[in-house]
Tab-separated table of C-alpha atoms in Angstrom:
chain	number	residue	atom	x	y	z
A	1	MET	CA	16.761	-7.300	33.780
A	2	THR	CA	14.427	-8.153	30.933
A	3	ALA	CA	11.178	-10.024	31.380
A	4	GLU	CA	11.161	-13.438	29.732
A	5	ILE	CA	9.201	-13.531	26.463
A	6	PRO	CA	7.145	-16.655	25.703
A	7	GLN	CA	8.423	-18.506	22.625
A	8	SER	CA	5.084	-18.028	20.859
A	9	GLN	CA	5.466	-14.242	21.029
A	10	SER	CA	7.799	-11.820	19.291
A	11	ILE	CA	9.761	-9.314	21.333
A	12	HIS	CA	6.814	-6.961	20.840
A	13	GLY	CA	4.351	-9.484	22.190
A	14	LEU	CA	2.927	-10.218	18.732
A	15	LYS	CA	2.150	-13.769	17.596
A	16	LYS	CA	5.395	-15.119	16.136
A	17	ASP	CA	5.993	-17.257	13.025
A	18	CYS	CA	2.277	-17.695	12.382
A	19	LEU	CA	1.906	-16.503	8.768
A	20	SER	CA	2.716	-18.772	5.830
A	21	TYR	CA	4.094	-17.416	2.538
A	22	GLY	CA	0.598	-17.406	1.032
A	23	GLU	CA	-0.652	-15.261	3.862
A	24	VAL	CA	2.292	-12.869	3.582
A	25	ILE	CA	1.751	-12.325	-0.150
A	26	ALA	CA	-1.985	-11.953	0.563
A	27	GLN	CA	-1.129	-8.872	2.623
A	28	SER	CA	0.582	-7.253	-0.364
A	29	PHE	CA	-2.201	-8.278	-2.737
A	30	ALA	CA	-4.967	-7.009	-0.485
A	31	VAL	CA	-3.422	-3.535	-0.199
A	32	ILE	CA	-2.805	-3.380	-3.962
A	33	ALA	CA	-6.482	-4.429	-4.299
A	34	PRO	CA	-6.071	-5.629	-7.921
A	35	THR	CA	-9.833	-5.778	-8.525
A	36	THR	CA	-10.312	-2.053	-7.995
A	37	VAL	CA	-8.000	-1.158	-10.911
A	38	PRO	CA	-9.881	-2.801	-13.833
A	39	ALA	CA	-13.236	-2.147	-12.095
A	40	ALA	CA	-12.764	1.532	-11.186
A	41	VAL	CA	-9.380	3.113	-12.099
A	42	LEU	CA	-8.555	1.763	-15.571
A	43	GLY	CA	-10.834	4.212	-17.386
A	44	LEU	CA	-8.957	7.173	-15.854
A	45	ILE	CA	-5.615	5.736	-16.954
A	46	PHE	CA	-6.979	5.140	-20.455
A	47	ALA	CA	-8.095	8.795	-20.588
A	48	SER	CA	-4.441	9.904	-20.603
A	49	SER	CA	-2.614	6.850	-21.985
A	50	GLY	CA	-5.080	5.815	-24.691
A	51	SER	CA	-3.947	2.782	-26.681
A	52	GLY	CA	-0.685	2.892	-24.674
A	53	THR	CA	-2.459	1.967	-21.403
A	54	TRP	CA	-0.737	-1.417	-21.356
A	55	LEU	CA	2.625	0.385	-21.733
A	56	SER	CA	1.863	2.673	-18.760
A	57	PHE	CA	1.221	-0.460	-16.708
A	58	LEU	CA	4.396	-2.103	-18.003
A	59	LEU	CA	6.547	0.942	-17.220
A	60	GLY	CA	4.872	1.266	-13.831
A	61	MET	CA	5.501	-2.371	-13.024
A	62	ILE	CA	9.157	-2.201	-14.083
A	63	GLY	CA	9.732	0.969	-12.015
A	64	LEU	CA	8.174	-0.548	-8.923
A	65	LEU	CA	10.126	-3.777	-9.406
A	66	PHE	CA	13.279	-1.644	-9.151
A	67	VAL	CA	11.932	-0.071	-5.952
A	68	GLY	CA	11.254	-3.619	-4.735
A	69	ILE	CA	14.810	-4.686	-5.606
A	70	ASN	CA	16.102	-1.720	-3.592
A	71	ILE	CA	13.935	-2.729	-0.627
A	72	ASN	CA	15.257	-6.274	-0.897
A	73	GLN	CA	18.898	-5.074	-0.818
A	74	PHE	CA	18.480	-5.003	2.952
A	75	ALA	CA	17.530	-8.663	3.250
A	76	PRO	CA	20.539	-10.879	2.379
A	77	SER	CA	22.762	-9.846	5.252
A	78	LEU	CA	20.039	-10.111	7.886
A	79	ARG	CA	19.682	-6.360	8.175
A	80	PHE	CA	16.302	-6.209	6.465
A	81	PRO	CA	14.067	-6.201	9.548
A	82	ARG	CA	16.298	-3.683	11.250
A	83	PHE	CA	15.924	-1.259	8.386
A	84	LEU	CA	12.201	-1.817	8.124
A	85	VAL	CA	11.755	-1.148	11.791
A	86	LEU	CA	13.580	2.100	11.254
A	87	ILE	CA	11.318	3.185	8.430
A	88	HIS	CA	8.324	2.114	10.464
A	89	CYS	CA	9.161	4.154	13.537
B	1	LEU	CA	23.927	-0.788	17.439
B	2	TYR	CA	22.081	0.003	14.232
B	3	SER	CA	24.868	2.377	13.354
B	4	TYR	CA	25.068	1.629	9.627
B	5	ILE	CA	21.429	2.620	9.113
B	6	VAL	CA	21.622	5.693	11.294
B	7	LYS	CA	24.884	6.727	9.633
B	8	GLY	CA	23.424	6.083	6.200
B	9	LEU	CA	20.008	7.655	6.566
B	10	GLY	CA	19.968	9.358	9.907
B	11	LEU	CA	17.328	8.825	12.566
B	12	THR	CA	15.337	11.830	11.404
B	13	VAL	CA	14.941	10.344	7.911
B	14	GLY	CA	13.769	7.112	9.490
B	15	VAL	CA	11.143	8.966	11.507
B	16	LEU	CA	10.129	10.894	8.384
B	17	CYS	CA	9.535	7.577	6.614
B	18	GLY	CA	7.451	6.388	9.567
B	19	TRP	CA	5.171	9.422	9.426
B	20	SER	CA	4.940	9.096	5.644
B	21	LEU	CA	3.931	5.429	5.798
B	22	LEU	CA	1.416	6.176	8.520
B	23	LEU	CA	-0.290	8.731	6.296
B	24	ALA	CA	-0.072	6.507	3.216
B	25	TYR	CA	-1.709	3.491	4.867
B	26	LEU	CA	-4.323	5.579	6.699
B	27	PHE	CA	-5.462	7.434	3.582
B	28	THR	CA	-5.432	4.323	1.402
B	29	GLY	CA	-7.708	2.730	4.016
B	30	MET	CA	-9.998	5.776	3.963
B	31	SER	CA	-10.095	5.840	0.159
B	32	THR	CA	-11.007	2.167	-0.052
B	33	LEU	CA	-13.576	2.519	2.746
B	34	CYS	CA	-15.263	5.136	0.528
B	35	GLY	CA	-15.089	2.676	-2.394
B	36	PHE	CA	-16.648	-0.033	-0.229
B	37	ALA	CA	-19.463	2.296	0.844
B	38	ILE	CA	-20.196	3.434	-2.743
B	39	PHE	CA	-20.246	-0.091	-4.221
B	40	SER	CA	-22.203	-1.626	-1.338
B	41	GLN	CA	-24.764	1.207	-1.487
B	42	LYS	CA	-25.275	0.423	-5.197
B	43	LEU	CA	-25.545	-3.321	-4.573
B	44	LEU	CA	-27.994	-2.882	-1.709
B	45	GLY	CA	-29.989	-0.517	-3.933
B	46	TYR	CA	-30.480	-3.373	-6.439
B	47	VAL	CA	-32.366	-5.369	-3.782
B	48	GLY	CA	-34.376	-2.374	-2.587
B	49	ILE	CA	-32.352	-1.587	0.529
B	50	HIS	CA	-31.458	2.093	0.799
B	51	THR	CA	-28.950	2.983	3.495
B	52	HIS	CA	-27.134	6.190	4.381
B	53	ILE	CA	-23.480	6.219	3.338
B	54	LEU	CA	-22.456	6.973	6.956
B	55	THR	CA	-23.980	3.661	8.058
B	56	LEU	CA	-21.853	1.853	5.477
B	57	PHE	CA	-18.720	3.728	6.588
B	58	ALA	CA	-19.423	2.538	10.145
B	59	VAL	CA	-20.141	-1.065	9.072
B	60	GLY	CA	-16.962	-1.236	6.963
B	61	ALA	CA	-14.712	0.270	9.635
B	62	ALA	CA	-16.237	-1.913	12.374
B	63	ALA	CA	-15.772	-5.080	10.271
B	64	ALA	CA	-12.162	-4.141	9.555
B	65	TRP	CA	-11.520	-3.445	13.240
B	66	TYR	CA	-13.054	-6.746	14.361
B	67	VAL	CA	-11.124	-8.940	11.922
B	68	ALA	CA	-7.828	-7.171	12.626
B	69	PHE	CA	-8.416	-7.319	16.396
B	70	LYS	CA	-9.577	-10.909	16.612
B	71	ASP	CA	-7.077	-13.001	14.742
B	72	ILE	CA	-4.473	-12.091	12.160
B	73	GLN	CA	-4.567	-15.580	10.578
B	74	LEU	CA	-8.297	-15.356	9.972
B	75	TRP	CA	-7.763	-11.874	8.546
B	76	ALA	CA	-4.984	-12.933	6.150
B	77	LYS	CA	-6.878	-16.012	4.907
B	78	MET	CA	-10.023	-13.958	4.422
B	79	MET	CA	-8.167	-11.387	2.299
B	80	LEU	CA	-6.675	-14.067	0.063
B	81	MET	CA	-10.094	-15.634	-0.436
B	82	LEU	CA	-11.842	-12.314	-1.208
B	83	GLU	CA	-9.179	-11.175	-3.639
B	84	GLY	CA	-9.079	-14.556	-5.390
B	85	PHE	CA	-12.841	-14.465	-5.867
B	86	SER	CA	-12.699	-10.944	-7.335
B	87	ILE	CA	-9.813	-11.644	-9.707
B	88	GLY	CA	-11.405	-14.897	-10.906
B	89	SER	CA	-14.667	-13.122	-11.812
B	90	ILE	CA	-12.832	-10.401	-13.752
B	91	LEU	CA	-10.654	-12.870	-15.668
B	92	LEU	CA	-13.749	-14.874	-16.591
B	93	LEU	CA	-15.373	-11.747	-18.027
B	94	GLY	CA	-12.120	-10.931	-19.859
B	95	ALA	CA	-12.086	-14.415	-21.392
B	96	ILE	CA	-15.730	-14.097	-22.492
B	97	ILE	CA	-15.000	-10.724	-24.135
B	98	TRP	CA	-11.987	-12.091	-25.991
B	99	VAL	CA	-13.865	-15.197	-27.182
B	100	GLN	CA	-16.757	-13.026	-28.437
B	101	LYS	CA	-14.242	-10.810	-30.267
B	102	GLY	CA	-12.797	-13.893	-31.967
B	103	PHE	CA	-9.474	-13.735	-30.054
B	104	ALA	CA	-8.767	-10.440	-31.845
B	105	ILE	CA	-5.210	-9.098	-31.921
B	106	ASP	CA	-5.635	-5.341	-31.504
B	107	MET	CA	-2.927	-3.825	-33.680
B	108	SER	CA	-3.857	-0.274	-32.635
B	109	GLN	CA	-2.744	-1.133	-29.086
B	110	LEU	CA	0.384	-2.986	-30.152
B	111	THR	CA	1.433	-0.070	-32.390
B	112	LEU	CA	0.383	2.527	-29.763
B	113	LYS	CA	-1.860	4.219	-32.295
B	114	GLY	CA	-2.801	7.745	-31.198
B	115	ALA	CA	-0.919	7.493	-27.888
B	116	THR	CA	1.548	10.216	-26.868
B	117	PRO	CA	4.677	9.933	-24.690
B	118	GLY	CA	3.232	12.601	-22.369
B	119	GLY	CA	-0.054	10.734	-22.033
B	120	ILE	CA	1.644	7.434	-21.300
B	121	THR	CA	3.881	9.097	-18.675
B	122	MET	CA	0.915	10.802	-17.029
B	123	GLY	CA	-0.855	7.453	-16.921
B	124	ILE	CA	1.963	6.077	-14.785
B	125	VAL	CA	0.823	8.359	-11.916
B	126	LEU	CA	-2.428	6.448	-11.543
B	127	VAL	CA	-0.645	3.171	-12.211
B	128	VAL	CA	1.572	3.816	-9.166
B	129	PHE	CA	-1.546	4.558	-7.122
B	130	GLY	CA	-2.970	1.253	-8.384
B	131	PHE	CA	0.142	-0.617	-7.191
B	132	SER	CA	0.665	1.365	-3.961
B	133	GLY	CA	1.023	-0.778	-0.904
B	134	PHE	CA	2.833	-3.631	-2.693
B	135	GLU	CA	5.473	-3.428	0.047
B	136	SER	CA	2.980	-3.620	2.906
B	137	SER	CA	3.935	-7.213	3.734
B	138	THR	CA	7.169	-5.767	5.157
B	139	SER	CA	5.210	-4.816	8.279
B	140	LEU	CA	4.724	-8.534	9.062
B	141	GLY	CA	8.358	-9.133	10.056
B	142	ASP	CA	7.339	-10.386	13.504
B	143	GLU	CA	4.515	-12.644	12.408
B	144	ALA	CA	5.745	-14.141	9.109
B	145	LYS	CA	7.400	-17.545	8.981
B	146	ASN	CA	10.953	-17.218	7.645
B	147	PRO	CA	10.527	-13.435	7.087
B	148	LEU	CA	13.957	-12.830	5.562
B	149	ARG	CA	13.013	-14.980	2.582
B	150	SER	CA	9.231	-14.710	2.392
B	151	ILE	CA	8.965	-10.915	2.670
B	152	PRO	CA	11.426	-9.981	-0.135
B	153	LYS	CA	9.920	-12.684	-2.363
B	154	SER	CA	6.385	-11.445	-1.712
B	155	VAL	CA	7.346	-7.840	-2.540
B	156	LEU	CA	8.550	-8.756	-6.056
B	157	GLN	CA	6.023	-11.494	-6.821
B	158	SER	CA	2.992	-9.412	-5.853
B	159	THR	CA	4.189	-6.577	-8.115
B	160	LEU	CA	4.828	-8.916	-11.039
B	161	MET	CA	1.553	-10.821	-10.739
B	162	ALA	CA	-0.572	-7.698	-10.247
B	163	GLY	CA	1.218	-6.006	-13.173
B	164	ILE	CA	0.493	-8.896	-15.549
B	165	PHE	CA	-3.146	-8.950	-14.430
B	166	PHE	CA	-3.473	-5.185	-15.018
B	167	MET	CA	-1.900	-5.366	-18.492
B	168	VAL	CA	-4.082	-8.291	-19.580
B	169	MET	CA	-7.241	-6.543	-18.386
B	170	ALA	CA	-6.192	-3.207	-19.923
B	171	TYR	CA	-5.775	-4.934	-23.285
B	172	LEU	CA	-9.085	-6.830	-23.048
B	173	GLU	CA	-11.123	-3.854	-21.801
B	174	ILE	CA	-9.890	-1.687	-24.683
B	175	VAL	CA	-10.681	-4.532	-27.119
B	176	GLY	CA	-14.131	-4.846	-25.502
B	177	PHE	CA	-14.899	-1.136	-25.854
B	178	SER	CA	-13.751	-0.968	-29.480
B	179	GLY	CA	-16.681	-0.570	-31.853
B	180	THR	CA	-19.223	0.185	-29.097
B	181	GLY	CA	-19.110	3.963	-29.571
B	182	VAL	CA	-18.643	4.418	-25.813
B	183	ASP	CA	-15.503	6.123	-24.446
B	184	LEU	CA	-13.699	3.932	-21.907
B	185	GLY	CA	-12.056	7.061	-20.484
B	186	LYS	CA	-15.438	8.446	-19.458
B	187	THR	CA	-16.923	5.243	-18.060
B	188	GLU	CA	-16.953	4.986	-14.257
B	189	ALA	CA	-17.699	1.249	-14.107
B	190	PRO	CA	-16.275	-0.226	-17.333
B	191	LEU	CA	-16.666	-3.852	-16.299
B	192	ASP	CA	-20.387	-3.414	-15.637
B	193	PHE	CA	-20.756	-2.004	-19.124
B	194	LEU	CA	-18.736	-4.806	-20.710
B	195	ALA	CA	-20.691	-7.482	-18.826
B	196	HIS	CA	-23.928	-5.967	-20.114
B	197	GLN	CA	-22.531	-5.818	-23.664
B	198	ALA	CA	-21.491	-9.461	-23.479
B	199	GLY	CA	-24.935	-10.494	-22.220
B	200	VAL	CA	-23.634	-11.659	-18.869
B	201	ASP	CA	-25.225	-9.099	-16.515
B	202	PHE	CA	-25.007	-11.542	-13.621
B	203	LEU	CA	-21.223	-11.474	-14.017
B	204	GLY	CA	-21.287	-7.655	-13.825
B	205	LEU	CA	-23.173	-7.972	-10.559
B	206	LEU	CA	-20.662	-10.531	-9.270
B	207	ILE	CA	-17.788	-8.221	-10.224
B	208	SER	CA	-19.416	-5.274	-8.452
B	209	GLY	CA	-19.703	-7.529	-5.413
B	210	GLY	CA	-16.078	-8.549	-5.899
B	211	ALA	CA	-14.984	-4.910	-6.140
B	212	CYS	CA	-16.930	-4.182	-2.966
B	213	LEU	CA	-15.144	-7.038	-1.173
B	214	SER	CA	-11.801	-5.973	-2.640
B	215	PHE	CA	-12.281	-2.464	-1.270
B	216	ILE	CA	-13.098	-3.748	2.211
B	217	SER	CA	-10.230	-6.251	2.152
B	218	CYS	CA	-7.925	-3.356	1.261
B	219	THR	CA	-9.272	-1.359	4.206
B	220	LEU	CA	-8.543	-4.360	6.430
B	221	ALA	CA	-5.067	-4.641	4.959
B	222	CYS	CA	-4.381	-0.943	5.609
B	223	ILE	CA	-5.616	-0.920	9.200
B	224	ASN	CA	-3.181	-3.682	10.090
B	225	PRO	CA	0.072	-1.949	8.988
B	226	THR	CA	-1.249	1.409	10.244
B	227	ALA	CA	-1.754	-0.144	13.657
B	228	ARG	CA	1.726	-1.669	13.594
B	229	VAL	CA	3.340	1.673	12.734
B	230	PHE	CA	1.375	3.305	15.596
B	231	PHE	CA	2.443	0.390	17.798
B	232	LEU	CA	6.169	0.768	17.069
B	233	MET	CA	6.085	4.562	17.297
B	234	ALA	CA	4.412	4.270	20.708
B	235	ARG	CA	7.022	1.711	21.791
B	236	HIS	CA	9.679	4.238	20.849
B	237	GLY	CA	8.101	7.094	22.774
B	238	LEU	CA	6.445	9.032	19.949
B	239	PHE	CA	2.895	8.199	21.079
B	240	HIS	CA	1.222	7.308	24.372
B	241	THR	CA	2.397	3.962	25.783
B	242	SER	CA	-1.133	2.494	25.657
B	243	LEU	CA	-0.786	2.275	21.861
B	244	GLY	CA	2.243	0.018	22.289
B	245	LYS	CA	0.379	-2.732	24.159
B	246	THR	CA	-0.911	-6.050	22.786
B	247	HIS	CA	-4.089	-7.943	23.650
B	248	GLU	CA	-3.333	-10.794	26.066
B	249	ALA	CA	-5.346	-13.462	24.253
B	250	ASN	CA	-5.231	-12.366	20.592
B	251	LEU	CA	-1.615	-11.083	20.669
B	252	THR	CA	-2.604	-8.226	18.348
B	253	PRO	CA	-1.934	-4.528	19.046
B	254	ASP	CA	-5.541	-3.934	20.089
B	255	THR	CA	-5.451	-0.261	21.096
B	256	ALA	CA	-3.494	0.731	17.974
B	257	ILE	CA	-5.950	-1.250	15.792
B	258	ALA	CA	-8.925	0.475	17.447
B	259	LEU	CA	-7.369	3.912	16.889
B	260	SER	CA	-6.552	3.116	13.242
B	261	ALA	CA	-10.118	1.932	12.577
B	262	LEU	CA	-11.571	4.964	14.353
B	263	ILE	CA	-9.545	7.460	12.287
B	264	THR	CA	-10.326	5.519	9.090
B	265	PHE	CA	-14.015	5.983	9.887
B	266	LEU	CA	-14.000	9.513	11.322
B	267	VAL	CA	-12.239	11.399	8.503
B	268	PRO	CA	-14.471	10.293	5.573
B	269	ALA	CA	-17.557	10.488	7.830
B	270	SER	CA	-16.697	14.072	8.861
B	271	LEU	CA	-16.126	15.144	5.263
B	272	ASN	CA	-19.453	13.577	4.300
B	273	ILE	CA	-21.247	15.481	7.083
B	274	PHE	CA	-19.693	18.683	5.684
B	275	GLY	CA	-21.104	17.887	2.245
B	276	VAL	CA	-18.196	16.201	0.449
B	277	LYS	CA	-19.452	13.250	-1.597
B	278	ALA	CA	-17.935	9.821	-0.939
B	279	PHE	CA	-16.806	9.572	-4.572
B	280	ASP	CA	-14.892	12.885	-4.312
B	281	SER	CA	-13.412	11.873	-0.943
B	282	GLN	CA	-12.229	8.606	-2.476
B	283	GLY	CA	-10.255	10.543	-5.101
B	284	TYR	CA	-8.837	13.041	-2.581
B	285	PHE	CA	-7.682	10.338	-0.180
B	286	GLY	CA	-6.214	8.343	-3.077
B	287	THR	CA	-4.167	11.345	-4.206
B	288	ILE	CA	-2.931	12.175	-0.697
B	289	CYS	CA	-1.885	8.602	0.038
B	290	THR	CA	0.174	8.528	-3.173
B	291	TYR	CA	2.429	11.283	-1.762
B	292	GLY	CA	3.142	9.163	1.284
B	293	PHE	CA	4.016	6.100	-0.789
B	294	LEU	CA	6.145	8.032	-3.276
B	295	LEU	CA	8.289	9.610	-0.548
B	296	VAL	CA	8.915	6.217	1.017
B	297	TYR	CA	9.734	4.614	-2.358
B	298	ILE	CA	12.220	7.383	-3.169
B	299	LEU	CA	13.893	7.276	0.261
B	300	VAL	CA	14.132	3.480	0.165
B	301	SER	CA	15.768	3.638	-3.272
B	302	ILE	CA	18.282	6.222	-2.001
B	303	ALA	CA	18.935	4.332	1.229
B	304	ALA	CA	19.795	1.022	-0.444
B	305	PRO	CA	23.158	2.013	-2.036
B	306	VAL	CA	24.087	4.114	1.022
B	307	TYR	CA	23.521	1.076	3.191
B	308	LEU	CA	25.546	-1.203	0.889
B	309	TYR	CA	28.326	1.380	0.759
B	310	ARG	CA	28.533	1.324	4.563
B	311	LEU	CA	28.912	-2.437	4.355
B	312	LYS	CA	31.541	-2.047	1.600
B	313	LYS	CA	29.356	-4.214	-0.631
B	314	LEU	CA	28.254	-1.567	-3.089
B	315	ARG	CA	28.385	-2.656	-6.742
B	316	THR	CA	27.809	-0.568	-9.865
B	317	ARG	CA	24.556	-2.368	-10.581
B	318	ASP	CA	23.237	-1.433	-7.119
B	319	VAL	CA	23.736	2.238	-7.990
B	320	VAL	CA	21.921	1.673	-11.295
B	321	PHE	CA	19.006	-0.019	-9.488
B	322	SER	CA	18.807	2.955	-7.151
B	323	LEU	CA	18.986	5.585	-9.906
B	324	VAL	CA	16.352	3.837	-12.015
B	325	GLY	CA	14.058	3.480	-8.995
B	326	VAL	CA	14.412	7.161	-8.024
B	327	ALA	CA	14.072	8.381	-11.636
B	328	PHE	CA	10.898	6.433	-12.117
B	329	MET	CA	9.350	7.653	-8.856
B	330	LEU	CA	10.116	11.252	-9.791
B	331	LEU	CA	7.810	10.974	-12.836
B	332	PRO	CA	4.655	10.503	-10.753
B	333	VAL	CA	5.910	13.263	-8.407
B	334	LEU	CA	6.015	15.602	-11.403
B	335	GLY	CA	2.601	14.357	-12.413
B	336	THR	CA	0.992	15.077	-9.030
B	337	VAL	CA	2.746	18.415	-8.390
B	338	GLY	CA	2.957	19.576	-12.016
B	339	ILE	CA	5.103	22.192	-13.739
B	340	PRO	CA	3.480	25.618	-14.255
B	341	GLY	CA	3.134	26.346	-17.969
B	342	SER	CA	3.934	22.791	-19.015
B	343	THR	CA	1.553	20.906	-21.258
B	344	LEU	CA	3.254	17.604	-20.452
B	345	PHE	CA	2.868	17.954	-16.644
B	346	PRO	CA	0.217	20.624	-15.996
B	347	PRO	CA	-0.390	21.412	-12.278
B	348	PRO	CA	-3.558	19.737	-10.961
B	349	GLU	CA	-6.677	21.807	-10.330
B	350	GLY	CA	-7.991	22.744	-6.865
B	351	PRO	CA	-8.396	21.439	-4.237
B	352	THR	CA	-5.870	18.819	-5.391
B	353	ASN	CA	-3.218	21.515	-5.929
B	354	ALA	CA	-3.187	22.203	-2.144
B	355	PHE	CA	-2.536	18.559	-1.196
B	356	PRO	CA	1.273	18.528	-1.725
B	357	TYR	CA	1.622	21.498	0.627
B	358	LEU	CA	-0.646	19.896	3.221
B	359	PHE	CA	1.517	16.792	2.978
B	360	LEU	CA	4.689	18.821	3.552
B	361	LEU	CA	3.014	20.551	6.513
B	362	TYR	CA	2.116	17.172	7.978
B	363	LEU	CA	5.712	15.936	7.601
B	364	ALA	CA	7.057	19.121	9.210
B	365	ALA	CA	4.663	18.698	12.153
B	366	GLY	CA	5.584	15.013	12.567
B	367	THR	CA	9.313	15.654	12.458
B	368	GLY	CA	8.861	18.620	14.845
B	369	TRP	CA	7.036	16.339	17.277
B	370	PHE	CA	9.932	13.870	17.112
B	371	PHE	CA	12.442	16.626	17.982
B	372	PHE	CA	10.168	17.880	20.765
B	373	GLN	CA	9.838	14.404	22.276
B	374	ARG	CA	13.584	13.831	21.952
B	375	MET	CA	14.229	17.026	23.910
B	376	ARG	CA	11.706	16.022	26.587
B	377	TYR	CA	13.017	12.470	26.836
B	378	PRO	CA	16.724	12.430	25.964
B	379	LYS	CA	16.799	8.662	26.511
B	380	MET	CA	14.254	8.087	23.741
B	381	VAL	CA	16.859	7.648	20.990
B	382	ARG	CA	18.722	5.146	23.114
B	383	ARG	CA	15.475	3.254	23.724
B	384	MET	CA	14.827	3.092	19.973
B	385	GLU	CA	18.331	1.775	19.382
B	386	ARG	CA	17.887	-0.899	22.034
B	387	SER	CA	14.517	-1.936	20.636
B	388	ILE	CA	15.823	-2.232	17.087
B	389	ASP	CA	18.861	-4.157	18.270
B	390	ALA	CA	16.647	-6.609	20.119
B	391	ILE	CA	14.583	-7.149	16.970
B	392	HIS	CA	17.759	-7.692	14.984
B	393	ALA	CA	18.981	-10.263	17.502
B	394	SER	CA	15.651	-12.078	17.379
B	395	PHE	CA	15.817	-12.318	13.582
B	396	ASP	CA	19.404	-13.552	13.796
B	397	ASN	CA	18.299	-16.298	16.174
B	398	ARG	CA	15.397	-17.314	13.959
B	399	GLU	CA	17.628	-17.447	10.923
B	400	ASN	CA	20.152	-19.644	12.770
B	401	LEU	CA	17.483	-22.104	13.937
């Protein structure tokens, strides 16, 4: 027999349905920490890429968008969370 | 139960990904904690306050722990605010530079003057480090409203928006440095220099403050997914059960958050006690975390078509997406490991050259622990299956509502 879970909690006991879209995208942004790149990392990238620095960023962005598309392949048929739990355990 | 995933990737691969993510988030948090300590030490120095770097490590880690422990909504709103402030200051400086340069169109950049294919490819390694963590919102599956729509959307939009911001600033910083006689590639704080050149020193100070806040907000953002990975691994029998508990009032995984914050503090602090400078530690942690992210990105890109094939929904374009994703992620792998004798991908110098092997050792130890625990507790796999199935059912219910 399973203990009843309050509706405000997820099955893990975490607060459920509490983050808006803005807050979800904030999580991604905060880990990317966009400020740190132009303020601290850009010079190192320029050292190897030179005048093609913008192209390194463009290629990087395109490559990671493909990784993102692959991650999102798990979403449409409701299997996304299941997969993510697997990669998180 | 979750047969298609297990059949596609295997449970061991899933656990491997878990260990890899754990390392990636932990070391990103440590790297940014070092960044926070360095920038805040400089800022405090401007007003005559001189503190030991260890004190700043402790303050940063304690602040991150408190915000993560207390209330996830406060934490998420705070991050958005801090990052918005930082980005706004940088864009303002960029605009000032461009206006002062008469809205110059830099043909040397557009024609890639002097750039080499090898140099541009090598640059992608650090670009990936700059983007790493773009998928971290995927750890908020429990807490996000409408997660099946908001999480995939946030993954792509954050990458696109950050990428455009990086490209714009790369262009403007190179324009700003042109004609100054100073090499951008050898400048540690290019925005400070540009602010001084433009006669807006106060903006340079604001940006340093913004960078400081950005570093700490990144540490906060890393402690949260680290704690959730610890939390789930404990729930599935890979760690002590106390890590799988939530705080009664805050509904946050309090013990896992405390452990994450403690490790994030202890590792850089220990290295500093043994004489490693915070700036060096920042680079080391940044390199190590990239390995963790790259492995996960490659495995995710491989898993996607396997998963679709199991569902009999695999299309040619899905295979192309996967191949392009894997091919791209292999370039930074070559960049960080290197090819002996190659001038395009030379192996990194020590101690960085030891990091890939330490990473492999860590993965071997983590996977070994999983096998050991599975032998000790044969029901563990079944428990993981049940847990994942319950999560799946809960998402199904939410989607139907």
